[in-house]
PDB file of C-alpha atoms in Angstrom:
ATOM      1  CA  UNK A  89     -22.042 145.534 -17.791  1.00  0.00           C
ATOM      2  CA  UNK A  90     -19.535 145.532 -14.799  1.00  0.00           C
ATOM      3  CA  UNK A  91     -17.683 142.388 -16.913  1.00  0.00           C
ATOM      4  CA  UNK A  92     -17.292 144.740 -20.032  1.00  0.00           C
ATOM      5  CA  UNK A  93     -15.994 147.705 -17.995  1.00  0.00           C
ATOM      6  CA  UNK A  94     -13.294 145.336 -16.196  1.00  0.00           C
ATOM      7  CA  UNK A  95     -12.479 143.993 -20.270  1.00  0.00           C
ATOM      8  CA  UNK A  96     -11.868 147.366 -20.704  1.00  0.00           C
ATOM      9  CA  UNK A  97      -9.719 148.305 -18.007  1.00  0.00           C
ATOM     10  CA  UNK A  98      -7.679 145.645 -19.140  1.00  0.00           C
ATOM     11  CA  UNK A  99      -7.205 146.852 -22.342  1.00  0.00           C
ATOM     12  CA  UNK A 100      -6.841 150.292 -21.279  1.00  0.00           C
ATOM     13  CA  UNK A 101      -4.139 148.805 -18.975  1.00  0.00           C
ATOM     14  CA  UNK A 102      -2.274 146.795 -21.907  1.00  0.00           C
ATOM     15  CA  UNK A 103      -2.557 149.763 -24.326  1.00  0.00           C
ATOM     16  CA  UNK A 104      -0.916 151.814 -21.951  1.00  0.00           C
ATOM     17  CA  UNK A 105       1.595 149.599 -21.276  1.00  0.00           C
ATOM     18  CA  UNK A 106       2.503 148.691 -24.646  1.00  0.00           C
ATOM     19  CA  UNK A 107       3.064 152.402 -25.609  1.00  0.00           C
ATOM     20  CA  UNK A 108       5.192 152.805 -22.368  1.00  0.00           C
ATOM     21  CA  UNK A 109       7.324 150.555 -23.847  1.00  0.00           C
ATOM     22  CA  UNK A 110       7.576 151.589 -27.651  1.00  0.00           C
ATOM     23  CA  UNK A 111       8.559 155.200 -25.434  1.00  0.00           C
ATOM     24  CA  UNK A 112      10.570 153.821 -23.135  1.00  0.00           C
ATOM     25  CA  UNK A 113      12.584 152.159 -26.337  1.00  0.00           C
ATOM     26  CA  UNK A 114      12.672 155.161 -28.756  1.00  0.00           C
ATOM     27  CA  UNK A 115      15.071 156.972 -25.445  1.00  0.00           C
ATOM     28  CA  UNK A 116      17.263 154.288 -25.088  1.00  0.00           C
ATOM     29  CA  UNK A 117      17.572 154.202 -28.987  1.00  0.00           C
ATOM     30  CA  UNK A 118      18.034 157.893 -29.012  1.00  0.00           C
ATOM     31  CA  UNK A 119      20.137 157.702 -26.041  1.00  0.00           C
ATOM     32  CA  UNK A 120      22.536 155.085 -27.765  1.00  0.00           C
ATOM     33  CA  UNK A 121      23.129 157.123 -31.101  1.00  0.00           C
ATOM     34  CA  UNK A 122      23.708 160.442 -29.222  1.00  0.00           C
ATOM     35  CA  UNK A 123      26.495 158.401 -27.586  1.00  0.00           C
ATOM     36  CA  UNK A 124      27.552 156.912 -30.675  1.00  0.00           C
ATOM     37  CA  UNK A 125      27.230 160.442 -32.693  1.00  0.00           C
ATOM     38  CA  UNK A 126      30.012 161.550 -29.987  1.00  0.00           C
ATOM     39  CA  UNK A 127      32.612 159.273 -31.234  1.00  0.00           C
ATOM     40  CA  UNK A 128      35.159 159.873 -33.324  1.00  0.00           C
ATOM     41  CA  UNK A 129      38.166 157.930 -34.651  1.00  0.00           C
ATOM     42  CA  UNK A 130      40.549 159.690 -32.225  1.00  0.00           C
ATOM     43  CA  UNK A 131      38.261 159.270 -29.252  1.00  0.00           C
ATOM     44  CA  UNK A 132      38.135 155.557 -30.476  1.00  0.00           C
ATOM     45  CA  UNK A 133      42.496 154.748 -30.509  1.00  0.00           C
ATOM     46  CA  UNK A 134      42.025 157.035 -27.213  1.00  0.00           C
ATOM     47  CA  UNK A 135      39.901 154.147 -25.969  1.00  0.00           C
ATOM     48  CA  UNK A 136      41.643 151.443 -27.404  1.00  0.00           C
ATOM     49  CA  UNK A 137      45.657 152.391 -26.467  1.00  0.00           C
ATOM     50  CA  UNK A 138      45.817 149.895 -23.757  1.00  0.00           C
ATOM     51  CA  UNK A 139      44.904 147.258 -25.935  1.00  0.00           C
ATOM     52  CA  UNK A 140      47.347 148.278 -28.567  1.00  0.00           C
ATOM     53  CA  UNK A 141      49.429 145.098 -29.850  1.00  0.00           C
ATOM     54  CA  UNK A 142      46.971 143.053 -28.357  1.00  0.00           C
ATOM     55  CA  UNK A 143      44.096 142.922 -31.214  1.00  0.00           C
ATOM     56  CA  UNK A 144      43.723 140.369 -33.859  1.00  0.00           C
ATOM     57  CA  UNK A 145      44.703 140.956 -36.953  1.00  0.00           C
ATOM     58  CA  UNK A 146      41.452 139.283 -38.665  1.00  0.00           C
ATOM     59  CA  UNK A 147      38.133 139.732 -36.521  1.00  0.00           C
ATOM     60  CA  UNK A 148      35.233 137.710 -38.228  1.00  0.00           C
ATOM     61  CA  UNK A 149      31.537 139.131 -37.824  1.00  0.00           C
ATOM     62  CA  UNK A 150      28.714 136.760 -37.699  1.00  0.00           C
ATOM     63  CA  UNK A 151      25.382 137.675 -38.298  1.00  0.00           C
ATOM     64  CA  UNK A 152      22.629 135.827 -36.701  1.00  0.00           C
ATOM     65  CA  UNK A 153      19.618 137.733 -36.450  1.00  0.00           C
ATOM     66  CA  UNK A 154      16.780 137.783 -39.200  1.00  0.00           C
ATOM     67  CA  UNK A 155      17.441 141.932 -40.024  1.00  0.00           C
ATOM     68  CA  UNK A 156      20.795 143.401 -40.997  1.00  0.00           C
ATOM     69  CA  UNK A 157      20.641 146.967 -41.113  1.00  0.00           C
ATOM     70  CA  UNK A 158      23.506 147.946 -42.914  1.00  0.00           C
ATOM     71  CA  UNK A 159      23.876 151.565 -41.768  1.00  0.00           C
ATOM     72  CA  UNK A 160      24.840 149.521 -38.082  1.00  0.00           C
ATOM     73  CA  UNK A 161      26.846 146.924 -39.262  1.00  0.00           C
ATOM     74  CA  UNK A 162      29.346 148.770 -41.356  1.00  0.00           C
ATOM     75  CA  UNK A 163      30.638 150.557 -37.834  1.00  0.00           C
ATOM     76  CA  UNK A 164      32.190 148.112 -36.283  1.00  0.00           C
ATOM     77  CA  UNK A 165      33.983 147.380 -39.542  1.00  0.00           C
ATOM     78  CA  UNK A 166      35.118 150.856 -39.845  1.00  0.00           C
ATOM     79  CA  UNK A 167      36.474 150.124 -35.767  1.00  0.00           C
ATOM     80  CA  UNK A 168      38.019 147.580 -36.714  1.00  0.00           C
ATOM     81  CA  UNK A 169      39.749 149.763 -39.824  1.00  0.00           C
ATOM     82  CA  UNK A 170      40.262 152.079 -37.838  1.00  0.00           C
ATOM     83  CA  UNK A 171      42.552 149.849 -35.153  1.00  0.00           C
ATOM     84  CA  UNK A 172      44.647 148.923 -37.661  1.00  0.00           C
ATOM     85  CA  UNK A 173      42.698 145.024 -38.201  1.00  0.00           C
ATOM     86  CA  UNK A 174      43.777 143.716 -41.564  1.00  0.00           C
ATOM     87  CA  UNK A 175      41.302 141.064 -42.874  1.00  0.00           C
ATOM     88  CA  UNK A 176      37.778 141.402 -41.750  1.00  0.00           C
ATOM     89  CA  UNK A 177      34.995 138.286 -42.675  1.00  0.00           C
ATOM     90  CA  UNK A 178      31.041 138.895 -42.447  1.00  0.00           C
ATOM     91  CA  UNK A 179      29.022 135.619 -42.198  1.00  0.00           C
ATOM     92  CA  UNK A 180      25.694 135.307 -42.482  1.00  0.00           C
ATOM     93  CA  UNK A 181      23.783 132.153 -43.279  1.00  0.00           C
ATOM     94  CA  UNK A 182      22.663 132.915 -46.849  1.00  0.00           C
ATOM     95  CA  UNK A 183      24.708 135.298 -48.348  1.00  0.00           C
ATOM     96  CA  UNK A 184      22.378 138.228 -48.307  1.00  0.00           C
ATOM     97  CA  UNK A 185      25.491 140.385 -47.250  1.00  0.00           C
ATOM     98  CA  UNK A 186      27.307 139.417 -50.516  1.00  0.00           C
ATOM     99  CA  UNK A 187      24.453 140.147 -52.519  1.00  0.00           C
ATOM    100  CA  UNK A 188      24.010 143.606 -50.577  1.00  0.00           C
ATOM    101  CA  UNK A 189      27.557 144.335 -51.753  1.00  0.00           C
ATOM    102  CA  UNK A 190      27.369 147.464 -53.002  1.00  0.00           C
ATOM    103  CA  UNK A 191      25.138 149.139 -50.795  1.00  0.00           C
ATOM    104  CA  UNK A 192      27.534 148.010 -47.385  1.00  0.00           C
ATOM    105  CA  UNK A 193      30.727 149.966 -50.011  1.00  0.00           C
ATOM    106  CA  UNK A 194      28.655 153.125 -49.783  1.00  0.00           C
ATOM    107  CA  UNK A 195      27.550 152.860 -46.843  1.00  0.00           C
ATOM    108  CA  UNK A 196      30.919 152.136 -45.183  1.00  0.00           C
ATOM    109  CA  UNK A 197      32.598 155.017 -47.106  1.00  0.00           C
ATOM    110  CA  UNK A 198      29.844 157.294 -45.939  1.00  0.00           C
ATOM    111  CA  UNK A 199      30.460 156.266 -42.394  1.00  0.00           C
ATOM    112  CA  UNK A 200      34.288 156.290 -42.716  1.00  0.00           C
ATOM    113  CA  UNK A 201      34.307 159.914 -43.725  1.00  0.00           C
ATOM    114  CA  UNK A 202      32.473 160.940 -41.022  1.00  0.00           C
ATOM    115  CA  UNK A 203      34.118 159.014 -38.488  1.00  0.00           C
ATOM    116  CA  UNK A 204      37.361 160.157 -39.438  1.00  0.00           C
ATOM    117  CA  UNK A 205      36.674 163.543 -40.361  1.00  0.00           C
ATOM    118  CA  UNK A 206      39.044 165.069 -37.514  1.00  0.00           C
ATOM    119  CA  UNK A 207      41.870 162.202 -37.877  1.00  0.00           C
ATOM    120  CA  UNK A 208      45.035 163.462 -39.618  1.00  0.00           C
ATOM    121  CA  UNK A 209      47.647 161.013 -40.654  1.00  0.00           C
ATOM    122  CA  UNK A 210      46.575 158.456 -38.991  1.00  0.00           C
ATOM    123  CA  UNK A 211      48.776 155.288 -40.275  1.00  0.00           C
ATOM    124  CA  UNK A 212      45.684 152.934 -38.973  1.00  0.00           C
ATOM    125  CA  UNK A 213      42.871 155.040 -40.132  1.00  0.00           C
ATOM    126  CA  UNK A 214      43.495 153.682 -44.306  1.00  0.00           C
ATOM    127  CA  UNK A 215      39.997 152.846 -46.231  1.00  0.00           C
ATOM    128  CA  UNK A 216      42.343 149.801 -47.751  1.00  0.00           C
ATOM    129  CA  UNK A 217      40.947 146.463 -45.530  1.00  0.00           C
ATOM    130  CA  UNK A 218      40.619 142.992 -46.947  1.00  0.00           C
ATOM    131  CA  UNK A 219      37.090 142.148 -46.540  1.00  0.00           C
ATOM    132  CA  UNK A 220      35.598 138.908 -47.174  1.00  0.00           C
ATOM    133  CA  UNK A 221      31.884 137.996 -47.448  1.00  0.00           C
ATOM    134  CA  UNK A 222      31.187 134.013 -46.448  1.00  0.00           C
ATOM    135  CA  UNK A 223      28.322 131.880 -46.510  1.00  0.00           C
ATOM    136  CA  UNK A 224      27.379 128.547 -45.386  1.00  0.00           C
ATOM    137  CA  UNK A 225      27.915 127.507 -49.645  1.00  0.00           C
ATOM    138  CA  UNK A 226      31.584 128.780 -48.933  1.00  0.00           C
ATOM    139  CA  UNK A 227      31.896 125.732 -46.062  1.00  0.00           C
ATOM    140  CA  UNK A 228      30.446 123.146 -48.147  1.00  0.00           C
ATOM    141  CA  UNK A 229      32.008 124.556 -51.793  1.00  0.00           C
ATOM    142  CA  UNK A 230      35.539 124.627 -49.697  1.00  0.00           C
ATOM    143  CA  UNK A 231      35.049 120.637 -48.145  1.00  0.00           C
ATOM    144  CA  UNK A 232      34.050 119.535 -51.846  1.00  0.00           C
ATOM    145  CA  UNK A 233      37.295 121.521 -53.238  1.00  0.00           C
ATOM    146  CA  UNK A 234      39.366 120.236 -50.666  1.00  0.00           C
ATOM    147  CA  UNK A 235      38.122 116.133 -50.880  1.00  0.00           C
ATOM    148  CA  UNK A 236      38.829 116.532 -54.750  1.00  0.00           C
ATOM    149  CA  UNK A 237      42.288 117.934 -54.424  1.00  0.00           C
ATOM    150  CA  UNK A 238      43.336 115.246 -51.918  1.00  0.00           C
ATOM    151  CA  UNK A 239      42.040 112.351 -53.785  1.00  0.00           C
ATOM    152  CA  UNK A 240      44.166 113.879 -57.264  1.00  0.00           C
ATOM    153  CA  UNK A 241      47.292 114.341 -55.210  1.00  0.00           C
ATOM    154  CA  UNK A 242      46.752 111.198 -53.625  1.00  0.00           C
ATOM    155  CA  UNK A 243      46.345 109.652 -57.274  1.00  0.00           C
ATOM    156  CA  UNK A 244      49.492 111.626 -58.162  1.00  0.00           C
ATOM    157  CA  UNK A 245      51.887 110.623 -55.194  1.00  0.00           C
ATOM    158  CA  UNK A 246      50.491 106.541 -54.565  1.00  0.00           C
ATOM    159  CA  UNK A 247      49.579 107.798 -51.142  1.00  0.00           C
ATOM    160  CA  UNK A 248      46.891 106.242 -49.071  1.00  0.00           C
ATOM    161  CA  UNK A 249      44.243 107.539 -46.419  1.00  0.00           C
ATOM    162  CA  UNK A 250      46.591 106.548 -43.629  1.00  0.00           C
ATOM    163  CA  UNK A 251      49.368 109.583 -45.286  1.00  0.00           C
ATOM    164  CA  UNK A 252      46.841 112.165 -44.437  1.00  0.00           C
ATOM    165  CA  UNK A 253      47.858 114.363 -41.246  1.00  0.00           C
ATOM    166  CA  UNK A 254      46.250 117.599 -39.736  1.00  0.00           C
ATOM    167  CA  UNK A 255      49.210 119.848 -40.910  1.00  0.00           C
ATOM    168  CA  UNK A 256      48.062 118.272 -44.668  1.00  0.00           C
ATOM    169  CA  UNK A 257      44.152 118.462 -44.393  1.00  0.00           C
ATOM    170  CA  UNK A 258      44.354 121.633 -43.215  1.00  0.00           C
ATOM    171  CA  UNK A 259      46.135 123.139 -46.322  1.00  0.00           C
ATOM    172  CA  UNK A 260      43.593 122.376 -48.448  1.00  0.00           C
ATOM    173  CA  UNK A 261      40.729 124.421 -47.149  1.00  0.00           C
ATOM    174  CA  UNK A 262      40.960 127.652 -48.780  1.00  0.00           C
ATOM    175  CA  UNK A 263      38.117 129.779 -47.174  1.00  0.00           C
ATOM    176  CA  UNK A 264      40.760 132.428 -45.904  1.00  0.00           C
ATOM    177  CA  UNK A 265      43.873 130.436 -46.562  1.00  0.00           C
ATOM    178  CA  UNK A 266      46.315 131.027 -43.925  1.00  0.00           C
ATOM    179  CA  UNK A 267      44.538 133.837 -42.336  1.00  0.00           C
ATOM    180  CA  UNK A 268      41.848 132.288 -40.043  1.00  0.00           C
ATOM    181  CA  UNK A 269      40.383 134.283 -38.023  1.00  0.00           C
ATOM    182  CA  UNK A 270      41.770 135.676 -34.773  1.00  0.00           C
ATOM    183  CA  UNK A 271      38.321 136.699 -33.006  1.00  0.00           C
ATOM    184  CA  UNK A 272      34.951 136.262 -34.316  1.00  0.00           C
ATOM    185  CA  UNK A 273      32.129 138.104 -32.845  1.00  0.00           C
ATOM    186  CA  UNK A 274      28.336 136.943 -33.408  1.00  0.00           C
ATOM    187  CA  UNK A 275      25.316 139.251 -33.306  1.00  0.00           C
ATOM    188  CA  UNK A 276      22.366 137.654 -32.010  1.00  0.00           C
ATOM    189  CA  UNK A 277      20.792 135.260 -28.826  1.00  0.00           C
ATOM    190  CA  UNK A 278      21.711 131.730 -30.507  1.00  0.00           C
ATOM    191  CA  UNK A 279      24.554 130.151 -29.834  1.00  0.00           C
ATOM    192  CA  UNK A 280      25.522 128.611 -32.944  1.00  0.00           C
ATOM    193  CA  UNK A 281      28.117 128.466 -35.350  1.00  0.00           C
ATOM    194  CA  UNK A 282      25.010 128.635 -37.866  1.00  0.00           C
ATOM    195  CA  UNK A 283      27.104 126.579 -40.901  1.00  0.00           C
ATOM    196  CA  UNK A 284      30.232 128.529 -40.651  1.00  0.00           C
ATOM    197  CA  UNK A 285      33.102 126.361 -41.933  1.00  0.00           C
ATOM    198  CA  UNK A 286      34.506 124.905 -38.686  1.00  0.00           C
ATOM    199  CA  UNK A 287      37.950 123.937 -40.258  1.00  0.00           C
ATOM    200  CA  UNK A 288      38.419 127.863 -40.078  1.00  0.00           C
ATOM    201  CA  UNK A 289      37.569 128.395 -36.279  1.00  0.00           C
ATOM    202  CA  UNK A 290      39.580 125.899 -34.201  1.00  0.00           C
ATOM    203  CA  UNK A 291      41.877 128.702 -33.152  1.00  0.00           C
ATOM    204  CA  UNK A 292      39.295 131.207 -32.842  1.00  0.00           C
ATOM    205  CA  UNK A 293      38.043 132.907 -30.006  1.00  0.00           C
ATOM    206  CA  UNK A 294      34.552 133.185 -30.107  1.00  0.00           C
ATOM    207  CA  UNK A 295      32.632 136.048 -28.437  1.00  0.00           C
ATOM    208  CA  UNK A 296      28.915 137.110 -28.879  1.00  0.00           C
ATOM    209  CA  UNK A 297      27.255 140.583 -28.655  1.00  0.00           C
ATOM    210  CA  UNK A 298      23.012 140.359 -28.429  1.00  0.00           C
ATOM    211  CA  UNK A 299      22.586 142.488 -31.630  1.00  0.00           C
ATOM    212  CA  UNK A 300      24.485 144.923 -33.953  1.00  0.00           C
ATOM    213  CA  UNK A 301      21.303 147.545 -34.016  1.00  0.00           C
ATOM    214  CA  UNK A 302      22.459 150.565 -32.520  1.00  0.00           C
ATOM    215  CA  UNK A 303      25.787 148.994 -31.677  1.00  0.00           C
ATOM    216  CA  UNK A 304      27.887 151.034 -29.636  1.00  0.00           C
ATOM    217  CA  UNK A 305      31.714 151.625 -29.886  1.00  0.00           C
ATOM    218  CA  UNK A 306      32.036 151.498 -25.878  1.00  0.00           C
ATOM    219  CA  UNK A 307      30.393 147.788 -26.436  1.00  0.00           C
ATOM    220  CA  UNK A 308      32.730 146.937 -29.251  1.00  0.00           C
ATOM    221  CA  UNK A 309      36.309 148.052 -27.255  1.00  0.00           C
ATOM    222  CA  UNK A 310      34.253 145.835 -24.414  1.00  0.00           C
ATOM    223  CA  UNK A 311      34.429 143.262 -26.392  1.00  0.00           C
ATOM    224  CA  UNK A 312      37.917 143.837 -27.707  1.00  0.00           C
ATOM    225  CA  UNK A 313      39.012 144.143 -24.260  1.00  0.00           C
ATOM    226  CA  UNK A 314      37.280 140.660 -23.530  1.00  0.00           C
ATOM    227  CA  UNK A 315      38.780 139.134 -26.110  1.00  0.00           C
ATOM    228  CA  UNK A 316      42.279 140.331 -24.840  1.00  0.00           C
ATOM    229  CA  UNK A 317      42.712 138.781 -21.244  1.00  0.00           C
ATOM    230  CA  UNK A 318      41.736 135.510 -22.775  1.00  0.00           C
ATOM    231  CA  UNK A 319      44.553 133.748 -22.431  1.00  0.00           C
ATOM    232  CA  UNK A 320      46.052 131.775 -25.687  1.00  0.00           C
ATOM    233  CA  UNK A 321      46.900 128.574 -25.277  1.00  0.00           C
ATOM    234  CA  UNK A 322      46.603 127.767 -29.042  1.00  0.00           C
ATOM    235  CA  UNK A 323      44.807 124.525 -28.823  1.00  0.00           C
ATOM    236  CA  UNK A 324      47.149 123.366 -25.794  1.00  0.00           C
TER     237      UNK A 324
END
């Protein structure tokens, strides 16, 4: 009798505590998006003006955790759009942000209206970005493209394995051309790359962020600001 009422202390104990925390995390999360509901695109360049001519001009995201909830990760694409970023990439391991296409364009309109519902003529603040979904079959399609180019032009021109230079290899990878990204930021607790071409990121700065839910702009010009006083030595 005494050994069932301890068992059920216990429980009583672990019940309690368990709902403490499922409280205890519906404040923060309420906490977080009544801080993000106070931003606004003008608060945001407000925020960001010390970093101005500082900030890449393509910022890759990289998803790594099992959920994506769209209506989070479209904000820190509309940041970016909002500071003027040019080219932005979203990885994820099996394309299942390509194939949720549609959905992210409403969803990121949605959220750009309302973000920049006070901002007048704003230069920056254009719904006009390049956006790029990738995959780990965008690595591997790109390195089979690329081997079969160099072995034609190599056919072509008589030239041999020993022609081939890192200025020459690198031109054939075609996964954002020219335009490799500047900074890419991962969501998630691995550390991992995760099949992301690597011919793309040798130049990139690489900073990580525990998850997109409920991202934050403060965390995202945090990161920005990071990714700023790193000093770039361009491979030297």
């Amino acid at each position: 009798m005494m050994f069932e009422g301890f068992l059920f202390v216990i429980h009583l104990f672990l019940h309690t505590y368990c709902q403490l925390q499922v409280a205890a995390q519906c404040f923060i999360n309420l906490l977080r998006w009544w801080r993000v509901s106070k931003w606004n695109a003008d608060i945001l360049l407000s925020q960001a003006k010390p970093l101005t001519g500082k900030l890449p001009s393509h910022v890759s995201f990289v998803f790594l955790e099992d959920d994506l909830p769209v209506e989070d990760l479209v904000k820190p694409i509309v940041w970016c759009i909002c500071l003027g970023v040019s080219t932005i990439s979203l990885y994820d391991y099996y394309g299942r942000l390509r194939r949720k296409k549609l959905e992210i364009d409403d969803e990121l309109r949605e959220y750009y209206a309302d973000f920049t519902r006070d901002v007048k003529n704003n230069p920056k603040c254009s719904l006009n970005p390049k956006i790029k979904f990738v995959s780990v079959e965008n690595g591997r399609t790109d390195l089979v493209h690329a081997a079969r180019d160099m072995a034609r032009d190599m056919l072509k021109s008589g030239t041999g394995v020993g022609d081939i230079t890192q200025v020459s290899y690198n031109s054939y990878h075609k996964v954002f051309g020219d335009n490799e990204p500047e900074l890419m930021i991962q969501f998630g607790k691995q550390r991992t790359l995760a099949g992301y071409p690597p011919w793309s990121v040798h130049l990139t700065e690489i900073l990580t962020l525990p998850t997109c839910y409920l991202i934050s702009p403060l965390q995202f010009i945090s990161t920005l600001n990071s990714y700023c006083k790193i000093e770039k030595r361009v491979g030297k």
